[in-house]
């Protein structure tokens, strides 16, 4: 049995090495930041960033497993997964609370669950609104010439989230709407993997959100998407975050 396990481990390692050398791409350097800013601004206009900025509350389900309510205006987040229900106060971390199977967690596991909820929120919200984050603090923008002699927008994050240093190469249509991007991120061992941005949906507040992404064999979905200028408009209980205020 040990020999069989070792054999499969070696096979998997060999396949990974082969895949790495075939598919791994080096991060392009890019240039012309002034033109890149114009390209990024065109994307913002195409997606109606002003509508996103004025959106106070958004809720959604990520890949059918994470359920998130984000009160942008008051900087509070609810993240539900498995048997866990965690409330984060982004202004006052210690006010965050966690529940598992309906029981409040008050021991050392509380920080574990809050940390996990924060990581889920950072990842899932990025898949939701990454195009709106290209002018965040610490972000650089450059133009990259593709093999087809087209221009793509390279966006690199020096800070923010849980994996600062990640970079994304955006491919836009003629109107400025994202079609896909390539990723150079710490959680993926192979650089340059491409993910699509599909099924664009105009929300109640006017912001445009892509509700489907294809990343290799995996499909990342956004479901139960709701927005509003307050909790009630987003069909969320108005007292949802009272416990962490």
Coordinates of C-alpha atoms in Angstrom, one line a residue, residues 78-211:
X78 CA -21.7 38.8 8.0
X79 CA -20.1 35.7 6.7
X80 CA -21.9 32.3 6.9
X81 CA -20.4 29.0 5.9
X82 CA -20.9 25.4 7.0
X83 CA -22.2 25.7 10.6
X84 CA -20.5 29.0 11.2
X85 CA -22.0 32.5 11.4
X86 CA -19.5 35.3 11.9
X87 CA -20.1 39.1 12.3
X88 CA -17.2 41.4 11.6
X89 CA -17.0 45.1 12.6
X90 CA -14.3 46.4 10.3
X91 CA -13.9 49.5 12.4
X92 CA -13.6 47.8 15.8
X93 CA -12.3 44.3 15.3
X94 CA -12.8 43.2 18.9
X95 CA -16.6 43.8 18.6
X96 CA -16.8 40.9 16.0
X97 CA -18.7 37.8 17.1
X98 CA -18.9 34.3 16.0
X99 CA -21.5 31.5 16.3
X100 CA -21.2 27.8 15.5
X101 CA -24.3 25.7 15.4
X102 CA -26.2 28.6 16.9
X103 CA -23.9 28.9 20.0
X104 CA -21.7 31.9 20.5
X105 CA -18.0 31.2 20.5
X106 CA -16.1 33.1 23.3
X107 CA -12.9 31.1 23.6
X108 CA -9.7 31.1 21.5
X109 CA -11.7 29.8 18.6
X110 CA -13.3 33.2 18.2
X111 CA -10.2 34.7 16.7
X112 CA -9.8 31.7 14.4
X113 CA -13.3 32.1 13.1
X114 CA -13.0 35.9 12.7
X115 CA -9.7 35.4 10.8
X116 CA -11.3 32.8 8.5
X117 CA -14.4 35.0 7.9
X118 CA -12.1 37.9 7.0
X119 CA -10.1 35.7 4.5
X120 CA -13.4 34.5 2.9
X121 CA -14.7 38.1 2.7
X122 CA -11.5 39.4 1.1
X123 CA -11.4 36.6 -1.5
X124 CA -15.1 36.5 -2.3
X125 CA -15.6 40.3 -2.5
X126 CA -12.6 40.6 -4.8
X127 CA -14.2 38.1 -7.3
X128 CA -17.3 40.3 -7.0
X129 CA -15.9 43.8 -7.4
X130 CA -12.3 43.6 -8.5
X131 CA -12.9 46.0 -11.5
X132 CA -13.9 48.7 -9.0
X133 CA -10.7 48.3 -7.1
X134 CA -8.1 49.3 -9.7
X135 CA -7.6 52.7 -8.2
X136 CA -7.4 51.5 -4.6
X137 CA -4.5 52.9 -2.4
X138 CA -1.2 51.1 -3.2
X139 CA -2.3 49.9 -6.7
X140 CA -0.2 50.4 -9.8
X141 CA -1.5 50.3 -13.4
X142 CA 0.5 49.6 -16.5
X143 CA -0.2 48.8 -20.2
X144 CA 0.9 45.4 -21.5
X145 CA 1.1 44.6 -25.2
X146 CA -0.3 41.1 -25.9
X147 CA 0.9 38.6 -28.5
X148 CA -2.0 39.8 -30.7
X149 CA -0.6 43.3 -30.5
X150 CA -3.6 44.4 -28.3
X151 CA -3.4 46.3 -25.1
X152 CA -4.2 44.9 -21.7
X153 CA -4.3 46.5 -18.3
X154 CA -1.9 45.2 -15.7
X155 CA -3.0 46.0 -12.1
X156 CA -0.7 45.2 -9.2
X157 CA -1.6 45.4 -5.5
X158 CA 1.1 46.4 -3.1
X159 CA -1.2 46.2 -0.1
X160 CA -4.7 45.2 1.0
X161 CA -6.6 42.0 1.5
X162 CA -4.7 38.9 2.7
X163 CA -2.3 38.5 -0.1
X164 CA -0.7 41.8 -1.0
X165 CA 1.6 41.6 -4.0
X166 CA -0.9 39.9 -6.4
X167 CA -1.2 41.1 -10.0
X168 CA -4.0 40.8 -12.6
X169 CA -3.8 41.4 -16.3
X170 CA -7.2 42.6 -17.5
X171 CA -8.6 42.1 -21.0
X172 CA -11.4 44.5 -21.9
X173 CA -13.9 44.8 -24.8
X174 CA -14.1 47.9 -26.9
X175 CA -16.5 49.5 -24.5
X176 CA -14.3 48.9 -21.5
X177 CA -16.2 46.0 -20.0
X178 CA -13.8 43.2 -18.7
X179 CA -13.8 39.9 -20.6
X180 CA -11.2 38.1 -18.5
X181 CA -8.0 38.5 -16.6
X182 CA -4.8 36.5 -16.0
X183 CA -3.7 36.0 -12.4
X184 CA -0.4 36.1 -10.7
X185 CA -1.4 35.4 -7.1
X186 CA 0.2 33.7 -4.1
X187 CA -2.5 31.1 -3.7
X188 CA -1.9 29.7 -7.2
X189 CA 1.4 28.1 -7.9
X190 CA 1.2 28.7 -11.7
X191 CA 1.2 32.3 -13.0
X192 CA -0.9 33.6 -15.8
X193 CA -3.9 31.4 -15.4
X194 CA -6.9 33.1 -17.0
X195 CA -10.4 33.6 -15.5
X196 CA -13.4 34.9 -17.4
X197 CA -15.8 37.7 -16.3
X198 CA -19.2 36.7 -17.6
X199 CA -22.9 37.1 -17.2
X200 CA -22.8 40.8 -16.3
X201 CA -25.8 41.9 -14.2
X202 CA -27.0 45.4 -13.5
X203 CA -28.0 45.6 -9.8
X204 CA -30.8 47.5 -8.2
X205 CA -28.4 50.4 -7.4
X206 CA -27.1 50.5 -11.0
X207 CA -23.7 48.9 -10.4
X208 CA -22.7 46.1 -12.9
X209 CA -21.5 42.8 -11.4
X210 CA -20.2 39.7 -13.3
X211 CA -22.0 36.7 -11.8

